[in-house]
Amino acid sequence: PRRGQRATLRATVRLPNSHPGSPAQAVEVDVYSAHLEVFCGMTSRVAQFAEILRDIRLRRNVTSAQRSAGAVVLGDLNTMANGIARFSPHYCTDSMRFWTLGYSEAEIWALYVFGSDKAQSAAARAAYWRASGVAQQSCEELTIASDFHDPFDARTDVTLDNPAYFHRCGLHLMTGKLDWALFESSVFDICATATHNNDYSASDHKSLCVDVRFATCVQRRC
């Protein structure tokens, strides 16, 4: 569903492990730098994210000697089906822009991709996206999305609210949480969070900063 030149890159990085009692002095982690398409609808972005999850799943299935300790997905997911953008034939091209009135796209992702409502099963979340037009294979890949956690609030931690974009009569008409920092919950503990570029002087997005540590002793030696 891509129309632009955006892509996702993966790098395996070696990080120091200071977790007490761990025999591993360094741990390898897969880090994904993602930039999803903006000139499409929500369902196309979800399908693109499913491609990342598929790669994560395949990386989990390699031999233990090749397997990384966990994964991190960082970047601009362009979850922007909010406000005035809903009415744009360029930015929001599917019916989800109207089906989700009352929620930001980021909130829909929190609920139906990452499972912030713990009472909702992975099968129910997959069924939601299948009914929305996402291909069955992509829906199946989404089942591992709940393994990841973004410590920022989907509604209040807005990363796009640039004064140059549709500030009219005191109304902020094009805003949203477009940027994400997704950490595998069983691998990382979140220690602290912050946002920067809050005046949008350096970019049209805010930046997200997260301090993490390994949650468990990682047995693999690098």
Steps between C-alpha positions, in 0.01 A plus 500: 500500500799733482481812285801697618865415561466406868650178633594318820859414587617236747835496678625257763681696768712377787417662832676476837309290754535616860217288637611348834578130477500478122790308344466698179706817488349609171163431343391524136168672425321550168414867452255602227491855366154532347337762281154394385313645204300820547314508166269209577243393757529352846454142379794534258722621784392207715588265213842666471556458874407132465800468264727611785336253739551224246873573494506500881322162506744351249793633701361325808499168314870490416740285700584613851856582394366753246201631696499849650377556853207715388376771268431874502293686239558875481382765261227691323204269444300793356192414707333822394133419422388773739342843483485669163724231347199264504347701218809496279490265198882503511565410864203281595379288213290227664175484693678470837525880507124507567452169682740618771349841570555588864839328509837601365678251276759451774226403744364245252850352468538489878170313533490275194865450407684502833213383720492768768162355598623177659149353499510486120656189350750493215240317292248779558753764398586306185129468420461878535764564234376220276154658505666834414651358183851398610619177335478182706876439494568850635239449773676181607831684529338757730453240774849567640452879510382480861853390594601865454436805715526872429536695827343815352126566517320455169267796559697756699860451385454681169809510279357705213339835584711734293373861497562503125236230452139616525497710816188707442306718744661332797419152367766237434355315202780261402656332802571150624746250633682401182825381658548183701760331721403133527695272733455128547340487843662178620848628419504865607399700805413866436694727736417852377344683206518850354408696187720757331460763228178605670506834316543325160801719420720209385239287322127478434488210750593474865764243591449223754766400752480181707742362759478121532678212665484128443215345694649155548838329506582423138684169486647531153861610483593723203 
